């Protein structure tokens, strides 16, 4: 009995986090209403409070889930890959596929980069697992001499940042320029560009 | 007397738009309060309504001002520059300098790419002057054969998007990784990376 209740509780918690991700992505932290999230899940507001004390706690769970999932997804992809360039390409490829498959995550990260809140105190409380993945690979490449001396955070902003724009900006550039981020041909074309950019960012010599 | 009044009115309107840009950048459209903007300017709420009927009208004025200023700033820089690569580098250089000097603009654009609202109806109502600048140069380069066939919007998302991340992300990546976007050496280092990325995105051959 208790095990079944725990299982049901876990499923409800996961459903709340999933619904919250959509709402936070759509309207942002400030405009998100716990009532709307409860309604999507089909629970009452008091039941929500049983799982999450408030909006900030729920947002934190969403952000933690996004970055942990992103980290796990790329960790699996990189398991058998060696060499800093190959690993960096595999990592950014994984991030691209992750964001295309989960555009709500892309919108939430886009938002949190515009926001000072809600993570003013420790902005990398949840994102550090992903930042560390990229930083470790770039530092390894620089230390071994395969990469030119480049700041991992410039690779993050200048190259990986574009992944979020690719996913989030497709409907905001006008009818004649609209594209479908998940369309296989379009995605492959962007992946090829992303790889060119990665190589140009980290390899020695003039691009 | 009437001319003086007009002049004062123009100055008040500009002060309201300037204050609104800071508030919209800091808290986003949803959380922005006209009362707070009025207080910064030192006018009363009814005086605000004389200039802007509501929050949407004021937001529109801010967004229009940002993209027009960005367009004017880059137009001046490009006046004497010929050749698609040189013009594309001058344009993205100008965007970088514009955003570093006006980080509130960078935050507002970052936000509007995460938002479906408030520009759902015509998302490029204000940004088209900037999108057109980039699109024209990339299309010119592709047509003349200097550039490989590349989508202008992929250059926008994949390369120019990084400019916003460079400006907006500096305080959100943890104490040990923090940088100052306006520091001349740091800015030059990012500018060199940006130029490498531009060349890799548009030039023929393997980067």
Short mmCIF file of N, CA, C and O in Angstrom, two decimals, chain B residues 17-137:
data_model
loop_
_atom_site.label_atom_id
_atom_site.label_comp_id
_atom_site.label_asym_id
_atom_site.label_seq_id
_atom_site.Cartn_x
_atom_site.Cartn_y
_atom_site.Cartn_z
N UNK B 17 10.75 56.78 -22.19
CA UNK B 17 11.21 55.62 -22.97
C UNK B 17 12.51 55.06 -22.40
O UNK B 17 12.69 53.84 -22.28
N UNK B 18 13.40 55.96 -22.01
CA UNK B 18 14.70 55.53 -21.46
C UNK B 18 14.49 54.77 -20.14
O UNK B 18 15.08 53.70 -19.94
N UNK B 19 13.68 55.31 -19.27
CA UNK B 19 13.42 54.65 -17.98
C UNK B 19 12.72 53.31 -18.21
O UNK B 19 13.02 52.31 -17.54
N UNK B 20 11.80 53.30 -19.16
CA UNK B 20 11.06 52.06 -19.45
C UNK B 20 12.00 50.98 -19.95
O UNK B 20 11.83 49.80 -19.62
N UNK B 21 13.00 51.35 -20.75
CA UNK B 21 13.95 50.35 -21.27
C UNK B 21 14.66 49.64 -20.11
O UNK B 21 14.81 48.42 -20.12
N UNK B 22 15.05 50.39 -19.10
CA UNK B 22 15.72 49.80 -17.93
C UNK B 22 14.77 48.86 -17.18
O UNK B 22 15.16 47.74 -16.80
N UNK B 23 13.54 49.29 -16.98
CA UNK B 23 12.59 48.47 -16.23
C UNK B 23 12.22 47.21 -17.00
O UNK B 23 12.23 46.10 -16.46
N UNK B 24 11.91 47.34 -18.30
CA UNK B 24 11.58 46.15 -19.10
C UNK B 24 12.77 45.19 -19.16
O UNK B 24 12.59 43.97 -19.13
N UNK B 25 13.99 45.73 -19.23
CA UNK B 25 15.18 44.86 -19.26
C UNK B 25 15.33 44.13 -17.94
O UNK B 25 15.66 42.94 -17.92
N UNK B 26 15.07 44.82 -16.84
CA UNK B 26 15.30 44.22 -15.52
C UNK B 26 14.25 43.17 -15.16
O UNK B 26 14.59 42.12 -14.62
N UNK B 27 12.99 43.48 -15.40
CA UNK B 27 11.94 42.59 -14.88
C UNK B 27 11.07 41.96 -15.96
O UNK B 27 10.25 41.09 -15.65
N UNK B 28 11.23 42.38 -17.21
CA UNK B 28 10.40 41.81 -18.28
C UNK B 28 9.07 42.54 -18.40
O UNK B 28 8.68 43.32 -17.53
N UNK B 29 8.38 42.24 -19.49
CA UNK B 29 7.11 42.91 -19.78
C UNK B 29 6.06 42.65 -18.70
O UNK B 29 5.42 43.57 -18.20
N UNK B 30 5.92 41.39 -18.32
CA UNK B 30 4.85 41.01 -17.38
C UNK B 30 4.95 41.70 -16.04
O UNK B 30 3.94 42.17 -15.50
N UNK B 31 6.15 41.78 -15.51
CA UNK B 31 6.34 42.33 -14.16
C UNK B 31 6.56 43.84 -14.16
O UNK B 31 6.61 44.44 -13.08
N UNK B 32 6.75 44.44 -15.33
CA UNK B 32 7.00 45.90 -15.37
C UNK B 32 5.75 46.66 -14.93
O UNK B 32 4.64 46.30 -15.31
N UNK B 33 5.93 47.68 -14.08
CA UNK B 33 4.80 48.47 -13.61
C UNK B 33 4.98 49.92 -14.04
O UNK B 33 6.02 50.53 -13.80
N UNK B 34 3.93 50.46 -14.67
CA UNK B 34 3.99 51.84 -15.15
C UNK B 34 4.29 52.81 -14.01
O UNK B 34 4.98 53.81 -14.20
N UNK B 35 3.80 52.47 -12.80
CA UNK B 35 4.05 53.33 -11.63
C UNK B 35 5.55 53.46 -11.37
O UNK B 35 6.04 54.54 -11.04
N UNK B 36 6.27 52.34 -11.48
CA UNK B 36 7.70 52.36 -11.21
C UNK B 36 8.43 53.22 -12.25
O UNK B 36 9.37 53.94 -11.93
N UNK B 37 7.99 53.10 -13.51
CA UNK B 37 8.62 53.88 -14.58
C UNK B 37 8.35 55.37 -14.35
O UNK B 37 9.25 56.21 -14.44
N UNK B 38 7.10 55.70 -14.00
CA UNK B 38 6.74 57.09 -13.73
C UNK B 38 7.58 57.66 -12.59
O UNK B 38 8.05 58.81 -12.66
N UNK B 39 7.80 56.84 -11.58
CA UNK B 39 8.57 57.31 -10.42
C UNK B 39 10.03 57.61 -10.78
O UNK B 39 10.60 58.60 -10.32
N UNK B 40 10.62 56.77 -11.63
CA UNK B 40 12.01 57.01 -12.06
C UNK B 40 12.10 58.34 -12.81
O UNK B 40 13.03 59.12 -12.59
N UNK B 41 11.12 58.60 -13.67
CA UNK B 41 11.15 59.82 -14.48
C UNK B 41 10.77 61.04 -13.63
O UNK B 41 11.19 62.17 -13.92
N UNK B 42 10.02 60.80 -12.57
CA UNK B 42 9.57 61.91 -11.74
C UNK B 42 8.31 62.57 -12.28
O UNK B 42 8.11 63.77 -12.10
N UNK B 43 7.48 61.79 -12.97
CA UNK B 43 6.18 62.30 -13.40
C UNK B 43 5.10 61.46 -12.72
O UNK B 43 5.38 60.39 -12.18
N UNK B 44 3.87 61.98 -12.75
CA UNK B 44 2.80 61.18 -12.17
C UNK B 44 2.17 60.29 -13.23
O UNK B 44 2.26 60.57 -14.43
N UNK B 45 1.57 59.21 -12.76
CA UNK B 45 0.98 58.22 -13.65
C UNK B 45 0.07 58.85 -14.72
O UNK B 45 0.20 58.47 -15.90
N UNK B 46 -0.80 59.83 -14.39
CA UNK B 46 -1.65 60.43 -15.43
C UNK B 46 -0.83 61.11 -16.54
O UNK B 46 -1.22 61.09 -17.71
N UNK B 47 0.32 61.69 -16.17
CA UNK B 47 1.16 62.32 -17.20
C UNK B 47 1.72 61.28 -18.15
O UNK B 47 1.85 61.51 -19.36
N UNK B 48 2.05 60.10 -17.62
CA UNK B 48 2.52 59.00 -18.47
C UNK B 48 1.49 58.66 -19.53
O UNK B 48 1.82 58.47 -20.70
N UNK B 49 0.24 58.58 -19.09
CA UNK B 49 -0.83 58.16 -20.00
C UNK B 49 -1.01 59.18 -21.13
O UNK B 49 -1.44 58.82 -22.23
N UNK B 50 -0.64 60.43 -20.87
CA UNK B 50 -0.69 61.45 -21.93
C UNK B 50 0.25 61.07 -23.08
O UNK B 50 -0.05 61.27 -24.26
N UNK B 51 1.39 60.46 -22.73
CA UNK B 51 2.37 60.08 -23.75
C UNK B 51 2.14 58.67 -24.30
O UNK B 51 2.32 58.43 -25.49
N UNK B 52 1.78 57.76 -23.41
CA UNK B 52 1.60 56.37 -23.83
C UNK B 52 0.32 55.82 -23.21
O UNK B 52 0.17 55.80 -21.99
N UNK B 53 -0.56 55.33 -24.07
CA UNK B 53 -1.88 54.89 -23.60
C UNK B 53 -1.79 53.73 -22.62
O UNK B 53 -2.64 53.57 -21.76
N UNK B 54 -0.75 52.92 -22.75
CA UNK B 54 -0.65 51.76 -21.86
C UNK B 54 0.72 51.13 -21.95
O UNK B 54 1.61 51.63 -22.66
N UNK B 55 0.88 50.02 -21.25
CA UNK B 55 2.18 49.35 -21.17
C UNK B 55 2.64 48.84 -22.52
O UNK B 55 3.81 48.93 -22.86
N UNK B 56 1.69 48.29 -23.31
CA UNK B 56 2.07 47.76 -24.62
C UNK B 56 2.61 48.87 -25.53
O UNK B 56 3.63 48.68 -26.22
N UNK B 57 1.95 50.03 -25.53
CA UNK B 57 2.39 51.15 -26.36
C UNK B 57 3.79 51.61 -25.94
O UNK B 57 4.63 51.94 -26.79
N UNK B 58 4.00 51.64 -24.63
CA UNK B 58 5.31 52.06 -24.13
C UNK B 58 6.38 51.04 -24.50
O UNK B 58 7.48 51.40 -24.94
N UNK B 59 6.04 49.76 -24.35
CA UNK B 59 6.99 48.70 -24.73
C UNK B 59 7.33 48.81 -26.22
O UNK B 59 8.48 48.69 -26.63
N UNK B 60 6.31 49.04 -27.03
CA UNK B 60 6.53 49.17 -28.48
C UNK B 60 7.51 50.30 -28.79
O UNK B 60 8.38 50.17 -29.65
N UNK B 61 7.34 51.43 -28.07
CA UNK B 61 8.23 52.58 -28.30
C UNK B 61 9.67 52.21 -27.94
O UNK B 61 10.62 52.59 -28.64
N UNK B 62 9.83 51.43 -26.86
CA UNK B 62 11.17 51.01 -26.44
C UNK B 62 11.79 50.09 -27.49
O UNK B 62 12.93 50.29 -27.93
N UNK B 63 11.01 49.11 -27.93
CA UNK B 63 11.56 48.15 -28.90
C UNK B 63 11.89 48.84 -30.22
O UNK B 63 12.95 48.57 -30.82
N UNK B 64 11.01 49.73 -30.66
CA UNK B 64 11.26 50.46 -31.91
C UNK B 64 12.53 51.29 -31.78
O UNK B 64 13.38 51.32 -32.69
N UNK B 65 12.69 51.95 -30.65
CA UNK B 65 13.87 52.80 -30.43
C UNK B 65 15.15 51.99 -30.45
O UNK B 65 16.15 52.40 -31.04
N UNK B 66 15.14 50.81 -29.84
CA UNK B 66 16.34 49.95 -29.80
C UNK B 66 16.76 49.56 -31.22
O UNK B 66 17.91 49.75 -31.62
N UNK B 67 15.81 49.03 -32.00
CA UNK B 67 16.20 48.53 -33.32
C UNK B 67 16.53 49.66 -34.29
O UNK B 67 17.43 49.52 -35.12
N UNK B 68 15.84 50.79 -34.16
CA UNK B 68 16.19 51.92 -35.02
C UNK B 68 17.58 52.45 -34.69
O UNK B 68 18.36 52.78 -35.59
N UNK B 69 17.89 52.53 -33.41
CA UNK B 69 19.21 53.03 -33.00
C UNK B 69 20.31 52.07 -33.45
O UNK B 69 21.37 52.49 -33.94
N UNK B 70 20.04 50.78 -33.33
CA UNK B 70 20.99 49.74 -33.75
C UNK B 70 21.23 49.84 -35.27
O UNK B 70 22.38 49.76 -35.74
N UNK B 71 20.15 50.02 -36.00
CA UNK B 71 20.25 50.15 -37.46
C UNK B 71 21.03 51.41 -37.85
O UNK B 71 21.93 51.36 -38.71
N UNK B 72 20.75 52.53 -37.20
CA UNK B 72 21.44 53.79 -37.51
C UNK B 72 22.92 53.69 -37.20
O UNK B 72 23.78 54.14 -37.96
N UNK B 73 23.22 53.11 -36.04
CA UNK B 73 24.59 52.96 -35.58
C UNK B 73 25.41 52.14 -36.58
O UNK B 73 26.54 52.50 -36.93
N UNK B 74 24.84 51.04 -37.07
CA UNK B 74 25.59 50.20 -37.99
C UNK B 74 25.61 50.80 -39.40
O UNK B 74 26.60 50.67 -40.12
N UNK B 75 24.55 51.52 -39.77
CA UNK B 75 24.52 52.18 -41.08
C UNK B 75 25.69 53.16 -41.22
O UNK B 75 26.37 53.20 -42.24
N UNK B 76 25.93 53.92 -40.17
CA UNK B 76 27.05 54.88 -40.20
C UNK B 76 28.39 54.17 -40.33
O UNK B 76 29.27 54.62 -41.07
N UNK B 77 28.54 53.07 -39.59
CA UNK B 77 29.80 52.32 -39.64
C UNK B 77 30.05 51.74 -41.03
O UNK B 77 31.19 51.58 -41.45
N UNK B 78 28.97 51.37 -41.72
CA UNK B 78 29.12 50.67 -43.00
C UNK B 78 29.21 51.60 -44.21
O UNK B 78 29.46 51.12 -45.32
N UNK B 79 29.04 52.88 -43.96
CA UNK B 79 28.89 53.83 -45.07
C UNK B 79 29.98 53.71 -46.13
O UNK B 79 29.71 53.76 -47.32
N UNK B 80 31.24 53.57 -45.70
CA UNK B 80 32.36 53.60 -46.65
C UNK B 80 32.94 52.21 -46.90
O UNK B 80 34.01 52.09 -47.51
N UNK B 81 32.28 51.18 -46.41
CA UNK B 81 32.87 49.84 -46.49
C UNK B 81 32.25 49.03 -47.62
O UNK B 81 31.02 48.97 -47.76
N UNK B 82 33.10 48.43 -48.45
CA UNK B 82 32.61 47.62 -49.57
C UNK B 82 33.08 46.18 -49.42
O UNK B 82 34.01 45.91 -48.67
N UNK B 83 32.44 45.30 -50.14
CA UNK B 83 32.79 43.87 -50.08
C UNK B 83 31.95 43.18 -49.02
O UNK B 83 31.88 43.66 -47.89
N UNK B 84 31.33 42.05 -49.39
CA UNK B 84 30.40 41.39 -48.45
C UNK B 84 31.04 40.96 -47.13
O UNK B 84 30.45 41.18 -46.07
N UNK B 85 32.25 40.37 -47.17
CA UNK B 85 32.86 39.92 -45.91
C UNK B 85 33.18 41.12 -45.01
O UNK B 85 32.91 41.10 -43.81
N UNK B 86 33.76 42.15 -45.62
CA UNK B 86 34.11 43.35 -44.85
C UNK B 86 32.84 43.99 -44.27
O UNK B 86 32.84 44.46 -43.14
N UNK B 87 31.79 43.99 -45.04
CA UNK B 87 30.54 44.60 -44.57
C UNK B 87 29.88 43.75 -43.47
O UNK B 87 29.36 44.28 -42.49
N UNK B 88 29.96 42.44 -43.62
CA UNK B 88 29.37 41.56 -42.60
C UNK B 88 30.14 41.69 -41.28
O UNK B 88 29.54 41.74 -40.19
N UNK B 89 31.46 41.75 -41.38
CA UNK B 89 32.28 41.92 -40.16
C UNK B 89 32.00 43.29 -39.54
O UNK B 89 31.86 43.40 -38.31
N UNK B 90 31.90 44.32 -40.37
CA UNK B 90 31.62 45.67 -39.83
C UNK B 90 30.25 45.70 -39.16
O UNK B 90 30.06 46.35 -38.12
N UNK B 91 29.28 45.00 -39.74
CA UNK B 91 27.93 44.99 -39.17
C UNK B 91 27.92 44.29 -37.80
O UNK B 91 27.38 44.83 -36.83
N UNK B 92 28.52 43.10 -37.74
CA UNK B 92 28.49 42.37 -36.46
C UNK B 92 29.37 43.07 -35.42
O UNK B 92 29.04 43.09 -34.24
N UNK B 93 30.48 43.66 -35.86
CA UNK B 93 31.28 44.50 -34.96
C UNK B 93 30.43 45.64 -34.38
O UNK B 93 30.50 45.94 -33.19
N UNK B 94 29.66 46.27 -35.25
CA UNK B 94 28.82 47.40 -34.81
C UNK B 94 27.76 46.90 -33.82
O UNK B 94 27.51 47.54 -32.79
N UNK B 95 27.16 45.76 -34.10
CA UNK B 95 26.16 45.20 -33.18
C UNK B 95 26.79 44.90 -31.82
O UNK B 95 26.20 45.14 -30.77
N UNK B 96 28.01 44.33 -31.86
CA UNK B 96 28.71 44.02 -30.61
C UNK B 96 28.93 45.30 -29.80
O UNK B 96 28.62 45.36 -28.61
N UNK B 97 29.45 46.33 -30.44
CA UNK B 97 29.71 47.59 -29.73
C UNK B 97 28.42 48.22 -29.23
O UNK B 97 28.37 48.78 -28.13
N UNK B 98 27.38 48.14 -30.03
CA UNK B 98 26.09 48.70 -29.63
C UNK B 98 25.56 48.00 -28.37
O UNK B 98 25.13 48.65 -27.42
N UNK B 99 25.62 46.69 -28.35
CA UNK B 99 25.06 45.93 -27.22
C UNK B 99 25.89 46.10 -25.96
O UNK B 99 25.35 46.16 -24.86
N UNK B 100 27.22 46.16 -26.13
CA UNK B 100 28.07 46.38 -24.96
C UNK B 100 27.78 47.74 -24.34
O UNK B 100 27.73 47.89 -23.12
N UNK B 101 27.54 48.75 -25.19
CA UNK B 101 27.26 50.10 -24.69
C UNK B 101 25.84 50.22 -24.15
O UNK B 101 25.53 51.14 -23.39
N UNK B 102 24.97 49.33 -24.56
CA UNK B 102 23.55 49.44 -24.17
C UNK B 102 23.03 48.07 -23.73
O UNK B 102 22.18 47.46 -24.41
N UNK B 103 23.52 47.57 -22.60
CA UNK B 103 23.15 46.21 -22.17
C UNK B 103 21.65 46.03 -21.90
O UNK B 103 21.16 44.91 -21.98
N UNK B 104 20.95 47.12 -21.61
CA UNK B 104 19.50 46.99 -21.44
C UNK B 104 18.86 46.52 -22.75
O UNK B 104 17.91 45.74 -22.74
N UNK B 105 19.38 46.99 -23.87
CA UNK B 105 18.86 46.56 -25.18
C UNK B 105 19.13 45.07 -25.38
O UNK B 105 18.26 44.33 -25.87
N UNK B 106 20.32 44.64 -25.00
CA UNK B 106 20.67 43.22 -25.15
C UNK B 106 19.73 42.34 -24.33
O UNK B 106 19.28 41.29 -24.80
N UNK B 107 19.41 42.78 -23.12
CA UNK B 107 18.52 41.98 -22.26
C UNK B 107 17.09 41.95 -22.83
O UNK B 107 16.42 40.91 -22.78
N UNK B 108 16.65 43.09 -23.38
CA UNK B 108 15.29 43.12 -23.93
C UNK B 108 15.17 42.20 -25.14
O UNK B 108 14.19 41.47 -25.29
N UNK B 109 16.19 42.19 -26.00
CA UNK B 109 16.13 41.31 -27.18
C UNK B 109 16.21 39.85 -26.74
O UNK B 109 15.49 38.99 -27.26
N UNK B 110 17.05 39.56 -25.76
CA UNK B 110 17.13 38.19 -25.22
C UNK B 110 15.76 37.75 -24.72
O UNK B 110 15.33 36.62 -24.96
N UNK B 111 15.06 38.66 -24.04
CA UNK B 111 13.73 38.34 -23.54
C UNK B 111 12.74 38.11 -24.66
O UNK B 111 11.92 37.20 -24.62
N UNK B 112 12.79 38.96 -25.68
CA UNK B 112 11.72 38.85 -26.70
C UNK B 112 11.89 37.59 -27.52
O UNK B 112 10.92 37.10 -28.11
N UNK B 113 13.12 37.02 -27.53
CA UNK B 113 13.30 35.76 -28.23
C UNK B 113 12.75 34.61 -27.39
O UNK B 113 12.32 33.58 -27.92
N UNK B 114 12.73 34.76 -26.08
CA UNK B 114 12.11 33.74 -25.22
C UNK B 114 10.58 33.87 -25.23
O UNK B 114 9.87 32.88 -25.06
N UNK B 115 10.09 35.07 -25.46
CA UNK B 115 8.64 35.31 -25.41
C UNK B 115 7.97 34.98 -26.72
O UNK B 115 8.54 35.20 -27.78
N UNK B 116 6.77 34.46 -26.63
CA UNK B 116 5.93 34.45 -27.83
C UNK B 116 5.24 35.82 -27.88
O UNK B 116 5.23 36.50 -28.88
N UNK B 117 4.67 36.23 -26.78
CA UNK B 117 4.17 37.59 -26.66
C UNK B 117 5.36 38.51 -26.36
O UNK B 117 6.42 38.04 -26.00
N UNK B 118 5.23 39.86 -26.41
CA UNK B 118 4.02 40.53 -26.83
C UNK B 118 3.94 40.80 -28.32
O UNK B 118 3.03 41.48 -28.76
N UNK B 119 4.88 40.24 -29.12
CA UNK B 119 4.87 40.54 -30.55
C UNK B 119 4.41 39.33 -31.35
O UNK B 119 4.98 39.03 -32.38
N UNK B 120 3.41 38.59 -30.85
CA UNK B 120 2.97 37.40 -31.55
C UNK B 120 2.45 37.68 -32.95
O UNK B 120 2.75 36.95 -33.88
N UNK B 121 1.70 38.75 -33.09
CA UNK B 121 1.06 39.08 -34.36
C UNK B 121 2.05 39.36 -35.47
O UNK B 121 1.97 38.80 -36.56
N UNK B 122 3.00 40.22 -35.21
CA UNK B 122 4.02 40.54 -36.20
C UNK B 122 5.36 40.67 -35.49
O UNK B 122 5.78 41.77 -35.11
N UNK B 123 6.04 39.53 -35.30
CA UNK B 123 7.25 39.56 -34.46
C UNK B 123 8.36 40.46 -35.00
O UNK B 123 9.23 40.85 -34.23
N UNK B 124 8.35 40.76 -36.30
CA UNK B 124 9.45 41.59 -36.83
C UNK B 124 9.01 43.03 -37.07
O UNK B 124 9.67 43.79 -37.77
N UNK B 125 7.89 43.41 -36.43
CA UNK B 125 7.40 44.79 -36.61
C UNK B 125 8.52 45.82 -36.38
O UNK B 125 8.61 46.82 -37.08
N UNK B 126 9.36 45.58 -35.39
CA UNK B 126 10.43 46.53 -35.07
C UNK B 126 11.82 46.03 -35.42
O UNK B 126 12.72 46.81 -35.71
N UNK B 127 12.03 44.72 -35.36
CA UNK B 127 13.38 44.18 -35.57
C UNK B 127 13.76 44.09 -37.05
O UNK B 127 14.92 43.88 -37.36
N UNK B 128 12.77 44.28 -37.95
CA UNK B 128 13.07 44.02 -39.37
C UNK B 128 14.19 44.90 -39.90
O UNK B 128 14.94 44.48 -40.76
N UNK B 129 14.33 46.12 -39.37
CA UNK B 129 15.41 46.99 -39.89
C UNK B 129 16.79 46.35 -39.65
O UNK B 129 17.68 46.49 -40.48
N UNK B 130 16.94 45.66 -38.54
CA UNK B 130 18.22 45.00 -38.25
C UNK B 130 18.35 43.67 -39.00
O UNK B 130 19.40 43.38 -39.58
N UNK B 131 17.27 42.89 -39.02
CA UNK B 131 17.29 41.62 -39.77
C UNK B 131 17.61 41.87 -41.24
O UNK B 131 18.40 41.14 -41.85
N UNK B 132 16.98 42.91 -41.79
CA UNK B 132 17.20 43.24 -43.20
C UNK B 132 18.66 43.59 -43.49
O UNK B 132 19.19 43.22 -44.55
N UNK B 133 19.28 44.32 -42.56
CA UNK B 133 20.69 44.70 -42.75
C UNK B 133 21.56 43.46 -42.93
O UNK B 133 22.37 43.39 -43.86
N UNK B 134 21.39 42.50 -42.04
CA UNK B 134 22.21 41.29 -42.10
C UNK B 134 21.86 40.43 -43.31
O UNK B 134 22.72 39.96 -44.05
N UNK B 135 20.57 40.28 -43.54
CA UNK B 135 20.11 39.45 -44.66
C UNK B 135 20.63 39.97 -46.00
O UNK B 135 21.08 39.19 -46.85
N UNK B 136 20.59 41.29 -46.18
CA UNK B 136 21.02 41.88 -47.45
C UNK B 136 22.50 41.59 -47.70
O UNK B 136 22.89 41.23 -48.82
N UNK B 137 23.31 41.71 -46.68
CA UNK B 137 24.76 41.50 -46.86
C UNK B 137 25.05 40.02 -47.15
O UNK B 137 25.83 39.70 -48.05
#
